Short mmCIF file of C-alpha atoms in Angstrom, two decimals:
data_model
loop_
_atom_site.label_atom_id
_atom_site.label_comp_id
_atom_site.label_asym_id
_atom_site.label_seq_id
_atom_site.Cartn_x
_atom_site.Cartn_y
_atom_site.Cartn_z
CA MET A 132 -5.92 26.26 17.42
CA GLU A 133 -4.66 24.13 14.54
CA LYS A 134 -4.48 20.42 15.24
CA ALA A 135 -0.92 19.09 15.49
CA TYR A 136 0.44 15.74 14.35
CA SER A 137 0.68 13.14 17.11
CA GLU A 138 2.64 9.89 16.91
CA VAL A 139 0.31 8.43 19.53
CA GLU A 140 -2.74 9.31 17.45
CA ALA A 141 -1.07 7.99 14.29
CA GLU A 142 -0.40 4.62 15.92
CA ARG A 143 -3.91 4.54 17.37
CA ASN A 144 -5.37 5.00 13.88
CA LEU A 145 -3.20 2.20 12.48
CA GLU A 146 -4.07 -0.13 15.36
CA LYS A 147 -7.80 0.46 14.84
CA ASN A 148 -7.32 -0.19 11.14
CA ARG A 149 -5.57 -3.51 11.82
CA LEU A 150 -8.56 -4.55 13.94
CA TRP A 151 -11.05 -3.47 11.27
CA VAL A 152 -9.14 -5.25 8.50
CA GLY A 153 -9.19 -8.44 10.59
CA ARG A 154 -12.98 -8.24 10.57
CA PHE A 155 -13.06 -7.24 6.89
CA LYS A 156 -11.19 -10.44 6.02
CA THR A 157 -14.09 -12.54 7.35
CA THR A 158 -16.59 -11.03 4.88
CA ARG A 159 -17.82 -12.30 1.51
CA SER A 160 -16.79 -8.98 0.00
CA PHE A 161 -13.16 -9.61 0.94
CA GLN A 162 -13.32 -13.10 -0.61
CA LYS A 163 -14.26 -11.52 -3.95
CA LEU A 164 -10.87 -9.78 -4.16
CA THR A 165 -8.15 -11.39 -6.26
CA LYS A 166 -5.33 -13.25 -4.51
CA PRO A 167 -2.81 -10.37 -4.84
CA GLU A 168 -5.48 -7.93 -3.62
CA LYS A 169 -6.17 -10.08 -0.56
CA VAL A 170 -2.46 -10.24 0.29
CA ALA A 171 -2.08 -6.50 -0.23
CA ALA A 172 -5.26 -5.51 1.64
CA LEU A 173 -3.74 -4.83 5.05
CA TYR A 174 -0.80 -2.92 3.53
CA VAL A 175 -3.07 -0.88 1.24
CA THR A 176 -5.43 0.14 4.02
CA GLN A 177 -2.59 0.86 6.46
CA ALA A 178 -0.90 3.05 3.86
CA PHE A 179 -4.13 4.93 3.15
CA VAL A 180 -4.89 5.51 6.83
CA GLY A 181 -1.26 6.41 7.58
CA LEU A 182 -0.91 8.85 4.70
CA ALA A 183 -4.26 10.51 5.40
CA TYR A 184 -3.29 11.22 8.99
CA LYS A 185 0.42 11.97 8.54
CA TYR A 186 -0.06 14.54 5.79
CA GLU A 187 -3.67 15.70 6.20
CA LEU A 188 -4.37 14.98 9.91
CA ARG A 189 -7.51 13.08 8.94
CA GLU A 190 -8.84 9.97 10.64
CA PRO A 191 -11.43 7.75 8.85
CA ARG A 192 -14.52 9.51 10.25
CA ARG A 193 -13.25 12.79 8.76
CA TYR A 194 -12.45 11.51 5.26
CA THR A 195 -13.88 13.49 2.34
CA ALA A 196 -14.02 12.96 -1.41
CA LYS A 197 -11.31 15.59 -1.83
CA LEU A 198 -9.05 13.77 0.64
CA VAL A 199 -9.55 10.42 -1.11
CA ARG A 200 -8.49 11.89 -4.44
CA LYS A 201 -5.46 13.59 -2.87
CA VAL A 202 -4.29 10.39 -1.16
CA LEU A 203 -4.71 8.40 -4.38
CA LEU A 204 -3.37 10.85 -6.93
CA GLU A 205 -0.69 12.61 -4.90
CA LEU A 206 0.37 10.89 -1.68
CA PHE A 207 0.41 7.24 -2.79
CA PRO A 208 2.43 7.89 -5.98
CA LYS A 209 4.78 10.34 -4.26
CA ARG A 210 5.46 8.53 -0.98
CA ILE A 211 4.84 4.78 -1.31
CA ALA A 212 7.47 2.55 -2.94
CA ALA A 213 5.89 -0.61 -4.32
CA THR A 214 5.40 -2.48 -7.57
CA ASN A 215 2.52 -2.29 -10.05
CA VAL A 216 0.94 -5.35 -8.39
CA PHE A 217 0.51 -3.35 -5.20
CA PHE A 218 -0.69 -0.17 -6.89
CA SER A 219 -3.18 -2.16 -8.99
CA SER A 220 -4.72 -3.41 -5.74
CA VAL A 221 -5.25 -0.01 -4.12
CA ILE A 222 -8.59 1.03 -5.65
CA PRO A 223 -10.30 -2.42 -5.61
CA VAL A 224 -9.30 -2.95 -1.98
CA MET A 225 -10.26 0.51 -0.75
CA ARG A 226 -13.59 0.38 -2.58
CA ARG A 227 -14.72 -2.76 -0.77
CA TYR A 228 -13.15 -1.57 2.47
CA PHE A 229 -15.03 1.76 2.50
CA VAL A 230 -18.30 -0.11 1.91
CA PHE A 231 -17.44 -2.44 4.81
CA LEU A 232 -16.62 0.51 7.11
CA GLY A 233 -19.93 2.09 6.19
CA VAL A 234 -21.87 -1.07 7.08
CA GLN A 235 -19.95 -1.24 10.36
CA HIS A 236 -20.80 2.42 11.10
CA LYS A 237 -17.13 3.37 11.28
CA ILE A 238 -17.71 6.03 8.63
CA SER A 239 -20.95 7.79 7.66
CA ASN A 240 -20.18 8.80 4.06
CA ALA A 241 -19.10 5.54 2.41
CA ASP A 242 -21.07 6.31 -0.78
CA THR A 243 -19.28 9.64 -1.18
CA LEU A 244 -15.85 8.06 -0.66
CA VAL A 245 -16.61 5.22 -3.09
CA LYS A 246 -17.66 7.73 -5.74
CA ALA A 247 -14.35 9.53 -5.23
CA LEU A 248 -12.51 6.24 -5.71
CA ASP A 249 -14.53 5.50 -8.85
CA SER A 250 -13.46 8.86 -10.30
CA VAL A 251 -9.87 7.54 -10.44
CA SER A 252 -8.93 4.60 -12.65
CA THR A 253 -6.25 2.07 -11.81
CA LYS A 254 -4.49 3.04 -15.05
CA GLN A 255 -4.45 6.68 -13.96
CA LEU A 256 -2.96 5.73 -10.59
CA LEU A 257 -0.35 3.49 -12.23
CA ASP A 258 0.63 6.18 -14.73
CA ILE A 259 1.29 8.69 -11.94
CA HIS A 260 3.15 6.10 -9.86
CA GLN A 261 5.37 5.15 -12.80
CA ASP A 262 6.37 8.76 -13.49
CA GLN A 263 9.59 9.21 -11.53
CA ASN A 264 9.12 12.98 -11.53
CA ASN A 265 6.38 12.41 -8.94
CA TRP A 266 8.61 10.52 -6.46
CA ASP A 267 10.06 12.07 -3.33
CA ALA A 268 13.71 11.43 -2.41
CA HIS A 269 12.89 8.47 -0.15
CA LYS A 270 10.85 6.73 -2.83
CA VAL A 271 13.61 7.20 -5.41
CA LYS A 272 16.06 5.31 -3.19
CA ALA A 273 13.53 2.64 -2.24
CA MET A 274 12.47 1.94 -5.83
CA ALA A 275 16.12 1.38 -6.76
CA ILE A 276 16.29 -1.26 -4.02
CA LEU A 277 12.97 -2.80 -5.00
CA MET A 278 13.96 -3.11 -8.67
CA GLY A 279 17.26 -4.74 -7.80
CA THR A 280 19.56 -2.00 -9.10
CA VAL A 281 21.27 -1.58 -5.73
CA ASP A 282 23.44 -4.34 -4.25
CA HIS A 283 24.65 -4.90 -0.69
CA VAL A 284 21.80 -3.13 1.05
CA ASP A 285 21.63 -3.51 4.82
CA PRO A 286 18.44 -5.48 5.65
CA LYS A 287 17.98 -3.36 8.77
CA ARG A 288 17.94 -0.22 6.64
CA VAL A 289 15.29 -1.75 4.38
CA ALA A 290 13.14 -2.65 7.39
CA ALA A 291 13.62 0.84 8.85
CA PHE A 292 12.56 2.43 5.57
CA GLU A 293 9.44 0.28 5.38
CA GLU A 294 8.47 1.36 8.89
CA ASP A 295 9.50 5.03 8.79
CA TYR A 296 8.63 6.13 5.26
CA ASN A 297 6.54 3.41 3.56
CA ILE A 298 3.82 3.17 6.24
CA GLY A 299 4.72 -0.49 6.72
CA VAL A 300 4.37 -1.45 3.05
CA PRO A 301 7.11 -4.04 2.39
CA LEU A 302 9.45 -3.77 -0.58
CA ARG A 303 8.57 -7.34 -1.57
CA PHE A 304 5.67 -7.23 -4.02
CA CYS A 305 7.17 -8.84 -7.13
CA PHE A 306 5.97 -10.60 -10.30
CA ASP A 307 2.66 -9.91 -12.02
CA LEU A 308 1.52 -13.47 -11.23
CA GLY A 309 1.14 -12.74 -7.55
CA VAL A 310 2.95 -11.65 -4.44
CA TYR A 311 6.49 -12.90 -4.05
CA ARG A 312 7.22 -14.24 -0.57
CA GLN A 313 10.95 -14.12 0.07
CA PRO A 314 12.82 -16.76 2.05
CA LYS A 315 13.66 -15.48 5.52
CA ASN A 316 17.36 -15.15 4.68
CA ILE A 317 16.70 -12.97 1.59
CA ILE A 318 15.61 -9.41 2.10
CA LEU A 319 15.62 -7.89 -1.36
CA LEU A 320 15.57 -9.07 -4.94
CA THR A 321 18.93 -8.19 -6.49
CA GLU A 322 19.54 -8.44 -10.22
CA GLY A 323 21.34 -11.75 -9.70
CA LEU A 324 18.45 -13.20 -7.75
CA ARG A 325 15.97 -11.87 -10.28
CA LYS A 326 17.75 -13.78 -13.07
CA LYS A 327 17.89 -16.89 -10.92
CA PHE A 328 14.14 -16.86 -10.28
CA GLU A 329 13.41 -16.12 -13.94
CA GLN A 330 15.44 -19.21 -14.87
CA ILE A 331 13.59 -21.32 -12.31
CA LEU A 332 10.24 -20.14 -13.66
CA TYR A 333 11.37 -20.80 -17.23
CA GLU A 334 12.47 -24.35 -16.41
CA LYS A 335 9.25 -24.99 -14.48
CA HIS A 336 7.03 -23.99 -17.38
CA ASN A 337 9.03 -25.49 -20.27
#
């Protein structure tokens, strides 16, 4: 009998991942990540685990090289709405994370999974992500919000999208210099706000 998708199992996988990432953050390997990669680490791993189970019914112990490549080259670019800063963090984070899971005996084929990651370059992942022909309908709408081309968006709808379709990845990774943390009363970066922050940055550095 073919295994069926289970919301309970999906949440169990994500909860275990949150626990594992908490431990991962205490390691020297984690400290070698860049600042944006560290901030993105939980979201990257949650997205990977969530996508692997939701679309392939695979939990970490059943990951294969083929699955890793599919999640990276198909599911991430098609389903996850985020900026280049986030997508640039995916491979570096997952590489160190798979090694960590291997050391912790959570997976038994870390070397195989790392080799699969190494077969995909960050540029390749970014190129696929940036091609709008690869986006599903939900990502098309979310990227419009993320890039500030849509005004008057209900914050509750943004939060619901992040939870329901983006595997918890927030639509808030902005600027190549790092991860933009929005004030609590601002949910998305509209074009007006984008210009305001650009002016602030200009004045700060001139």
